[in-house]
Amino acid sequence: MDIVVCVGASCYSKGSCEIARGFHKLIEKYNLDDVTVSASFCMGHCSRQGVSVKIDGNCVDGVTAENLETVFAEHVLSPVSCSSH
Ligand code: FES
């Protein structure tokens, strides 16, 4: 799984570095060796609050230091599968 953190101007000013560091810490905490964190230019999802990230190809907007753990739990620890039956 790949977590891509936007480091475009808008997201960067809202704390991309802090968010990336936070993801690294959580990955270490849960020993998720197969999850990587990388950076990307503007994803075209600039939101007024927080940073845009892509988790396994899914855009999650508005990630902040406050909701980081929730986002991680929802999208990384127990990703919702969108399979159609
Ligand atoms: S700067 Fe991050 S989505 Fe635009």
mmCIF file of C-alpha atoms and ligand atoms in Angstrom:
data_model
loop_
_atom_site.group_PDB
_atom_site.id
_atom_site.type_symbol
_atom_site.label_atom_id
_atom_site.label_comp_id
_atom_site.label_asym_id
_atom_site.label_seq_id
_atom_site.Cartn_x
_atom_site.Cartn_y
_atom_site.Cartn_z
ATOM 1 C CA MET A 1 0.000 0.000 0.000
ATOM 2 C CA ASP A 2 1.220 3.469 -0.796
ATOM 3 C CA ILE A 3 0.364 6.704 1.000
ATOM 4 C CA VAL A 4 1.071 9.743 -1.147
ATOM 5 C CA VAL A 5 1.146 13.074 0.666
ATOM 6 C CA CYS A 6 0.634 16.209 -1.385
ATOM 7 C CA VAL A 7 3.429 18.721 -0.961
ATOM 8 C CA GLY A 8 2.002 21.297 -3.363
ATOM 9 C CA ALA A 9 2.074 24.903 -2.172
ATOM 10 C CA SER A 10 -1.397 24.866 -0.637
ATOM 11 C CA CYS A 11 -1.016 21.573 1.211
ATOM 12 C CA TYR A 12 2.572 22.283 2.181
ATOM 13 C CA SER A 13 1.493 25.436 3.951
ATOM 14 C CA LYS A 14 -1.062 23.378 5.893
ATOM 15 C CA GLY A 15 1.530 20.979 7.241
ATOM 16 C CA SER A 16 2.393 18.280 4.673
ATOM 17 C CA CYS A 17 5.670 17.568 6.464
ATOM 18 C CA GLU A 18 3.933 17.042 9.772
ATOM 19 C CA ILE A 19 1.370 14.755 8.134
ATOM 20 C CA ALA A 20 4.043 12.692 6.378
ATOM 21 C CA ARG A 21 5.961 12.367 9.626
ATOM 22 C CA GLY A 22 2.775 11.354 11.408
ATOM 23 C CA PHE A 23 2.089 8.608 8.868
ATOM 24 C CA HIS A 24 5.658 7.338 9.242
ATOM 25 C CA LYS A 25 5.203 7.140 12.999
ATOM 26 C CA LEU A 26 1.911 5.259 12.722
ATOM 27 C CA ILE A 27 3.399 2.838 10.207
ATOM 28 C CA GLU A 28 6.220 2.136 12.658
ATOM 29 C CA LYS A 29 3.817 1.831 15.551
ATOM 30 C CA TYR A 30 1.780 -0.820 13.756
ATOM 31 C CA ASN A 31 4.776 -2.472 12.078
ATOM 32 C CA LEU A 32 3.319 -2.094 8.616
ATOM 33 C CA ASP A 33 6.384 -2.832 6.531
ATOM 34 C CA ASP A 34 4.428 -2.938 3.295
ATOM 35 C CA VAL A 35 3.080 0.614 3.590
ATOM 36 C CA THR A 36 5.186 3.348 2.025
ATOM 37 C CA VAL A 37 4.917 7.111 2.202
ATOM 38 C CA SER A 38 5.826 9.285 -0.732
ATOM 39 C CA ALA A 39 5.222 12.853 -1.846
ATOM 40 C CA SER A 40 3.422 14.368 -4.787
ATOM 41 C CA PHE A 41 2.896 17.755 -6.364
ATOM 42 C CA CYS A 42 -0.541 19.371 -6.247
ATOM 43 C CA MET A 43 -3.195 16.694 -6.733
ATOM 44 C CA GLY A 44 -5.822 19.212 -7.776
ATOM 45 C CA HIS A 45 -7.703 18.610 -4.548
ATOM 46 C CA CYS A 46 -6.595 21.638 -2.555
ATOM 47 C CA SER A 47 -9.002 22.013 0.329
ATOM 48 C CA ARG A 48 -9.404 24.883 2.707
ATOM 49 C CA GLN A 49 -8.435 22.769 5.661
ATOM 50 C CA GLY A 50 -5.731 20.202 5.839
ATOM 51 C CA VAL A 51 -3.609 18.277 3.433
ATOM 52 C CA SER A 52 -4.644 16.057 0.531
ATOM 53 C CA VAL A 53 -3.332 12.523 0.519
ATOM 54 C CA LYS A 54 -3.852 9.515 -1.689
ATOM 55 C CA ILE A 55 -4.095 6.159 0.011
ATOM 56 C CA ASP A 56 -3.921 3.273 -2.391
ATOM 57 C CA GLY A 57 -5.194 5.542 -5.143
ATOM 58 C CA ASN A 58 -8.091 6.982 -3.141
ATOM 59 C CA CYS A 59 -8.047 10.713 -2.492
ATOM 60 C CA VAL A 60 -8.551 11.778 1.090
ATOM 61 C CA ASP A 61 -8.767 15.547 1.499
ATOM 62 C CA GLY A 62 -8.462 17.669 4.596
ATOM 63 C CA VAL A 63 -6.022 15.564 6.595
ATOM 64 C CA THR A 64 -4.800 17.380 9.692
ATOM 65 C CA ALA A 65 -2.669 16.455 12.687
ATOM 66 C CA GLU A 66 -5.949 16.067 14.572
ATOM 67 C CA ASN A 67 -7.689 13.606 12.259
ATOM 68 C CA LEU A 68 -4.557 11.829 11.050
ATOM 69 C CA GLU A 69 -5.030 8.798 13.293
ATOM 70 C CA THR A 70 -8.676 8.455 12.291
ATOM 71 C CA VAL A 71 -7.802 8.644 8.614
ATOM 72 C CA PHE A 72 -5.058 6.079 9.156
ATOM 73 C CA ALA A 73 -7.395 3.728 10.999
ATOM 74 C CA GLU A 74 -10.129 4.040 8.389
ATOM 75 C CA HIS A 75 -8.061 3.885 5.242
ATOM 76 C CA VAL A 76 -4.933 1.967 6.149
ATOM 77 C CA LEU A 77 -5.746 -0.353 9.044
ATOM 78 C CA SER A 78 -9.214 -1.329 7.860
ATOM 79 C CA PRO A 79 -9.646 -0.127 4.313
ATOM 80 C CA VAL A 80 -13.230 -0.141 3.122
ATOM 81 C CA SER A 81 -13.463 -2.314 0.095
ATOM 82 C CA CYS A 82 -15.488 -0.963 -2.766
ATOM 83 C CA SER A 83 -16.071 -4.234 -4.511
ATOM 84 C CA SER A 84 -19.434 -4.478 -6.190
ATOM 85 C CA HIS A 85 -21.296 -7.722 -5.896
HETATM 86 S S1 FES B 1 -1.589 21.681 -3.147
HETATM 87 FE FE1 FES B 1 -2.246 19.763 -2.411
HETATM 88 S S2 FES B 1 -3.948 19.277 -3.613
HETATM 89 FE FE2 FES B 1 -3.281 21.172 -4.348
#
